[in-house]
Short mmCIF file of C-alpha atoms in Angstrom, two decimals:
data_model
loop_
_atom_site.label_atom_id
_atom_site.label_comp_id
_atom_site.label_asym_id
_atom_site.label_seq_id
_atom_site.Cartn_x
_atom_site.Cartn_y
_atom_site.Cartn_z
CA GLU A 619 5.87 38.56 5.72
CA TYR A 620 2.30 38.76 6.72
CA LYS A 621 2.37 35.16 7.64
CA LEU A 622 -0.77 34.19 5.77
CA GLU A 623 -2.20 30.85 6.08
CA MET A 624 -1.38 28.63 3.02
CA GLN A 625 -5.08 28.16 2.02
CA THR A 626 -5.60 31.84 2.20
CA VAL A 627 -2.66 32.42 -0.33
CA LEU A 628 -3.80 29.53 -2.69
CA GLY A 629 -7.47 30.64 -2.54
CA THR A 630 -6.70 34.34 -3.36
CA ILE A 631 -3.89 34.19 -6.07
CA ARG A 632 -2.08 31.69 -8.26
CA PRO A 633 1.48 31.40 -6.58
CA THR A 634 4.36 32.28 -8.44
CA LYS A 635 7.71 30.45 -8.25
CA GLU A 636 8.90 32.84 -5.45
CA ILE A 637 5.52 32.39 -3.46
CA TRP A 638 5.84 28.50 -3.77
CA LYS A 639 9.28 28.63 -2.22
CA ALA A 640 8.24 30.80 0.46
CA LEU A 641 5.43 28.26 1.26
CA ILE A 642 7.49 25.08 1.30
CA PRO A 643 9.10 25.70 5.07
CA VAL A 644 5.47 26.58 6.53
CA MET A 645 3.15 24.00 4.71
CA SER A 646 2.06 20.91 6.70
CA VAL A 647 3.67 17.90 5.26
CA MET A 648 0.29 16.90 3.90
CA GLN A 649 0.01 20.05 2.01
CA LEU A 650 3.52 19.54 0.99
CA ILE A 651 2.90 16.17 -0.49
CA LYS A 652 -0.27 17.08 -2.15
CA ASN A 653 1.32 20.13 -3.75
CA LEU A 654 4.60 18.31 -5.14
CA ALA A 655 3.34 18.24 -8.67
CA ALA A 656 2.70 22.10 -8.61
CA LEU A 657 6.24 22.68 -7.27
CA GLU A 658 7.51 20.63 -10.12
CA HIS A 659 5.41 22.31 -12.63
CA ASN A 660 6.31 25.84 -11.36
CA LYS A 661 10.04 24.64 -11.53
CA VAL A 662 10.65 25.16 -7.70
CA LEU A 663 12.37 21.86 -7.56
CA GLU A 664 15.11 23.06 -9.91
CA ASP A 665 16.15 25.16 -7.01
CA ARG A 666 18.59 23.01 -5.05
CA ASP A 667 17.73 24.64 -1.73
CA SER A 668 14.15 24.27 -2.26
CA LEU A 669 14.58 20.67 -3.27
CA GLU A 670 16.63 19.81 -0.09
CA THR A 671 14.01 21.51 2.15
CA VAL A 672 11.41 19.36 0.57
CA ILE A 673 13.19 16.11 0.95
CA SER A 674 14.28 17.11 4.51
CA ARG A 675 10.64 17.35 5.36
CA ILE A 676 9.15 14.12 4.06
CA THR A 677 10.42 11.68 6.59
CA ILE A 678 8.32 8.77 8.31
CA GLY A 679 8.35 10.83 11.69
CA ASN A 680 6.60 13.69 9.88
CA LEU A 681 4.33 11.59 8.12
CA LYS A 682 3.08 10.05 11.27
CA LYS A 683 3.06 13.17 13.17
CA GLY A 684 0.94 14.72 10.17
CA MET A 685 -1.10 11.63 10.26
CA VAL A 686 -0.56 11.31 6.45
CA ILE A 687 -1.71 7.89 5.05
CA PRO A 688 1.38 6.42 3.35
CA PHE A 689 -0.29 5.67 -0.01
CA ARG A 690 -0.30 9.37 -0.73
CA ILE A 691 3.66 8.76 -1.24
CA VAL A 692 2.81 6.26 -3.95
CA GLN A 693 0.56 8.79 -5.55
CA ALA A 694 3.01 11.51 -5.38
CA ALA A 695 5.89 9.33 -6.78
CA MET A 696 3.96 8.19 -9.79
CA MET A 697 3.06 11.86 -10.70
CA LEU A 698 6.80 13.31 -10.35
CA GLN A 699 9.62 13.43 -12.85
CA ASN A 700 12.20 14.94 -10.57
CA LYS A 701 14.50 12.04 -10.04
CA PRO A 702 16.16 12.81 -6.55
CA LEU A 703 12.62 13.38 -5.12
CA LYS A 704 11.11 10.47 -6.67
CA GLU A 705 14.04 8.26 -5.28
CA HIS A 706 13.49 9.79 -1.97
CA LEU A 707 9.85 8.87 -1.77
CA PHE A 708 10.77 5.31 -2.76
CA ARG A 709 13.31 5.53 0.10
CA VAL A 710 10.57 6.46 2.67
CA LEU A 711 8.50 3.55 1.45
CA GLU A 712 11.29 1.16 2.02
CA GLN A 713 11.87 2.45 5.57
CA TYR A 714 8.21 1.39 6.35
CA SER A 715 9.30 -2.25 5.53
CA LYS A 716 11.75 -1.88 8.31
CA GLU A 717 9.38 -0.68 10.81
CA TYR A 718 7.63 -3.82 11.67
CA ASP A 719 9.00 -7.44 12.53
CA PHE A 720 7.45 -9.36 9.65
CA SER A 721 9.58 -12.40 10.68
CA VAL A 722 6.63 -13.38 13.08
CA LEU A 723 4.56 -14.25 10.13
CA GLY A 724 6.68 -17.16 9.25
CA ARG A 725 6.44 -18.18 5.64
CA VAL A 726 4.22 -15.68 3.68
CA CYS A 727 2.19 -15.69 0.41
CA ILE A 728 1.15 -11.99 -0.50
CA ALA A 729 -1.73 -12.16 -2.90
CA PRO A 730 -2.88 -8.72 -4.08
CA ASP A 731 -6.04 -8.21 -6.22
CA VAL A 732 -4.97 -6.59 -9.83
CA SER A 733 -8.46 -7.05 -11.39
CA GLY A 734 -10.01 -4.19 -13.26
CA SER A 735 -12.20 -2.86 -10.30
CA MET A 736 -8.97 -1.94 -8.39
CA ILE A 737 -8.53 0.97 -10.66
CA CYS A 738 -12.00 2.44 -9.96
CA ARG A 739 -11.57 5.65 -7.90
CA ILE A 740 -12.79 6.03 -4.40
CA GLY A 741 -12.61 9.85 -4.14
CA ARG A 742 -9.05 10.75 -5.12
CA VAL A 743 -7.54 7.55 -4.59
CA THR A 744 -7.81 4.01 -6.19
CA PRO A 745 -7.50 0.63 -4.56
CA ALA A 746 -4.74 -0.21 -6.74
CA GLU A 747 -2.51 2.70 -5.12
CA ILE A 748 -3.44 1.43 -1.62
CA SER A 749 -2.48 -2.18 -2.65
CA ALA A 750 0.48 -1.15 -4.44
CA TRP A 751 2.02 0.28 -1.16
CA PHE A 752 0.89 -2.66 0.99
CA THR A 753 2.57 -4.85 -1.56
CA ALA A 754 5.51 -2.66 -1.62
CA VAL A 755 6.16 -2.68 1.99
CA LEU A 756 5.27 -6.28 2.44
CA GLY A 757 7.51 -7.32 -0.80
CA THR A 758 10.32 -5.39 0.34
CA GLY A 759 10.35 -6.32 3.93
CA ILE A 760 9.75 -10.18 3.47
CA LYS A 761 12.56 -11.52 1.31
CA ASP A 762 11.50 -14.89 1.10
CA ALA A 763 7.78 -14.42 0.47
CA VAL A 764 5.86 -15.75 -2.65
CA ILE A 765 3.99 -13.08 -4.27
CA TYR A 766 0.95 -13.89 -6.45
CA PRO A 767 -0.93 -10.92 -7.86
CA TRP A 768 -4.30 -12.27 -9.38
CA ASP A 769 -7.13 -11.36 -11.44
CA THR A 770 -8.62 -14.24 -13.55
CA GLU A 771 -4.74 -15.63 -13.65
CA VAL A 772 -2.29 -15.92 -11.28
CA TYR A 773 0.88 -13.93 -11.86
CA GLN A 774 4.23 -13.95 -9.59
CA LEU A 775 6.57 -11.00 -8.65
CA GLU A 776 10.02 -11.37 -7.16
CA ALA A 777 10.30 -10.85 -3.23
CA GLY A 778 12.76 -8.64 -1.70
CA MET A 779 12.99 -6.26 -4.39
CA GLN A 780 13.01 -2.26 -4.02
CA PRO A 781 9.51 -0.37 -3.59
CA GLU A 782 9.70 1.06 -7.04
CA TYR A 783 9.67 -2.43 -8.64
CA TYR A 784 6.34 -3.43 -7.01
CA ILE A 785 4.66 0.09 -7.55
CA ASN A 786 5.33 -0.07 -11.32
CA GLN A 787 4.31 -3.81 -11.42
CA MET A 788 0.99 -3.09 -9.69
CA LEU A 789 0.14 0.05 -11.33
CA ASN A 790 1.23 -0.51 -15.03
CA GLY A 791 -0.59 -3.79 -15.84
CA PHE A 792 -2.93 -6.34 -15.10
CA GLY A 793 -6.81 -5.63 -14.95
CA GLY A 794 -8.83 -8.49 -15.87
CA GLY A 795 -11.80 -10.11 -13.97
CA THR A 796 -11.69 -11.36 -10.41
CA ASN A 797 -11.04 -15.00 -9.10
CA MET A 798 -10.00 -14.65 -5.64
CA ASP A 799 -9.40 -18.48 -5.08
CA LEU A 800 -6.74 -18.85 -7.68
CA PRO A 801 -3.64 -17.95 -5.56
CA VAL A 802 -4.77 -20.53 -3.02
CA LYS A 803 -5.34 -23.19 -5.63
CA LYS A 804 -1.77 -22.61 -6.68
CA LEU A 805 -0.52 -23.10 -3.45
CA ILE A 806 -2.35 -26.37 -3.06
CA ARG A 807 -1.35 -27.42 -6.58
CA ASP A 808 2.41 -26.72 -5.97
CA LYS A 809 2.12 -27.81 -2.36
CA THR A 810 3.72 -24.77 -1.22
CA GLU A 811 3.73 -24.70 2.58
CA ILE A 812 3.25 -21.19 4.22
CA ASP A 813 2.12 -19.89 7.68
CA SER A 814 0.46 -16.62 6.56
CA LEU A 815 -1.60 -15.82 3.47
CA ILE A 816 -2.06 -11.99 3.12
CA MET A 817 -4.74 -11.30 0.55
CA ILE A 818 -5.29 -7.67 -0.43
CA THR A 819 -8.71 -6.79 -2.38
CA ASP A 820 -11.09 -3.91 -2.84
CA THR A 821 -13.96 -6.19 -1.81
CA GLU A 822 -13.71 -9.43 0.33
CA GLU A 823 -17.33 -10.22 -1.00
CA TRP A 824 -15.08 -11.84 -3.81
CA ALA A 825 -14.08 -14.36 -1.34
CA GLY A 826 -17.22 -16.24 -1.25
CA TYR A 827 -17.42 -19.98 -0.85
CA GLY A 828 -15.15 -20.85 -3.77
CA TRP A 829 -12.56 -19.09 -1.76
CA LEU A 830 -13.50 -20.69 1.30
CA ASP A 831 -13.58 -24.23 0.14
CA SER A 832 -10.14 -23.59 -1.57
CA TRP A 833 -8.82 -22.40 1.86
CA ILE A 834 -10.24 -25.26 3.83
CA LYS A 835 -8.63 -27.76 1.39
CA TYR A 836 -5.30 -25.95 1.77
CA LYS A 837 -5.46 -26.31 5.60
CA LYS A 838 -6.36 -30.02 5.15
CA THR A 839 -3.90 -30.97 2.75
CA VAL A 840 -0.94 -28.71 3.12
CA ASN A 841 -0.77 -26.78 6.47
CA PRO A 842 -3.46 -27.01 8.97
CA HIS A 843 -2.09 -24.23 11.01
CA ALA A 844 -1.92 -21.61 8.29
CA ILE A 845 -3.58 -18.06 8.84
CA ALA A 846 -5.22 -16.07 6.22
CA TYR A 847 -5.36 -12.45 6.59
CA LEU A 848 -7.95 -10.87 4.38
CA ILE A 849 -7.30 -7.14 3.86
CA ARG A 850 -10.15 -5.08 2.54
CA ILE A 851 -9.55 -1.64 1.18
CA ASP A 852 -12.82 -0.41 -0.06
CA PRO A 853 -15.08 1.94 2.03
CA TYR A 854 -17.47 -0.74 3.12
CA PRO A 855 -16.15 -2.43 6.41
CA THR A 856 -18.34 -5.48 6.06
CA GLN A 857 -17.13 -9.18 6.61
CA PRO A 858 -17.95 -11.88 4.30
CA PHE A 859 -17.45 -14.63 7.20
CA PRO A 860 -19.03 -14.70 10.74
CA PRO A 861 -16.38 -14.17 13.53
CA ASP A 862 -16.88 -17.54 14.90
CA LYS A 863 -16.38 -19.39 11.52
CA ALA A 864 -13.47 -17.10 10.42
CA GLU A 865 -11.94 -17.96 13.95
CA LYS A 866 -12.35 -21.73 13.42
CA LEU A 867 -10.71 -21.55 9.99
CA GLY A 868 -7.78 -19.27 10.81
CA ILE A 869 -9.15 -16.22 8.90
CA ILE A 870 -8.70 -12.73 10.18
CA GLN A 871 -10.63 -9.89 8.42
CA ILE A 872 -9.06 -6.53 8.36
CA TYR A 873 -10.37 -3.28 7.18
CA GLY A 874 -7.92 -0.46 6.71
CA TRP A 875 -5.82 1.78 4.29
CA ASN A 876 -2.72 2.76 6.48
CA ASP A 877 0.01 1.11 8.35
CA ILE A 878 -2.05 0.09 11.32
CA VAL A 879 -2.72 -3.13 9.27
CA PHE A 880 0.88 -4.05 9.50
CA LYS A 881 0.69 -3.57 13.26
CA ILE A 882 -2.35 -6.02 13.29
CA LEU A 883 -0.65 -8.67 11.21
CA THR A 884 2.32 -8.55 13.64
CA TRP A 885 0.26 -8.03 16.85
CA ASN A 886 -1.57 -11.18 16.16
CA HIS A 887 1.75 -13.18 16.60
CA LYS A 888 2.76 -11.68 19.91
#
């Protein structure tokens, strides 16, 4: 009635179910996603009209307009029990996989870090949550990719699955030490020819010269034209390799947490 700002309401009182229902249409999409767990806790999502309004507001278009980093969808989906809303969030993640033409990358290996450091929080997010959404979009969108999560071992996930599969796999297991060159060594050992290697880690400092030696060997023995994309998702935008050396060896170093990373991956081939 008085058109109070949401933060004013939340900072003044503890909202009842009816107040939460009234807030749904006026929240920003970021505020809505941040408060999905509260809506569920207060049984607002049991109301069909309220649930439909929430679902109708969470779209890629609204997320982009509201400048919401998509890993927030992963965080929300993992907290919720409401099945229709949870399924909708995973469908939104699947739609991201159709936003970009990953075919320009050729044959792809996706190699996300699943070591213990990935679950250490950076503010309110873990690198594992960011990596999970990257892996979900790439794994869903690149149907014939090879997917090798790694810590001190190399594991394998199926390609072309639904986002929920990758989110659950990436956030509910693993957690050992860090050996970044293992996926490359496996590619060499199996003589797997790829055009693009996409590595996702919380720090590229793990790369070092052990990884570099393996990458040089891969290019010499399997595919000299292969490109390695090293995606760093910690808050320290440094690069382990000098730009001239990286360019010579087909290494592209990327720092970022949102879908601009996918634009960089595909722009490089245009």
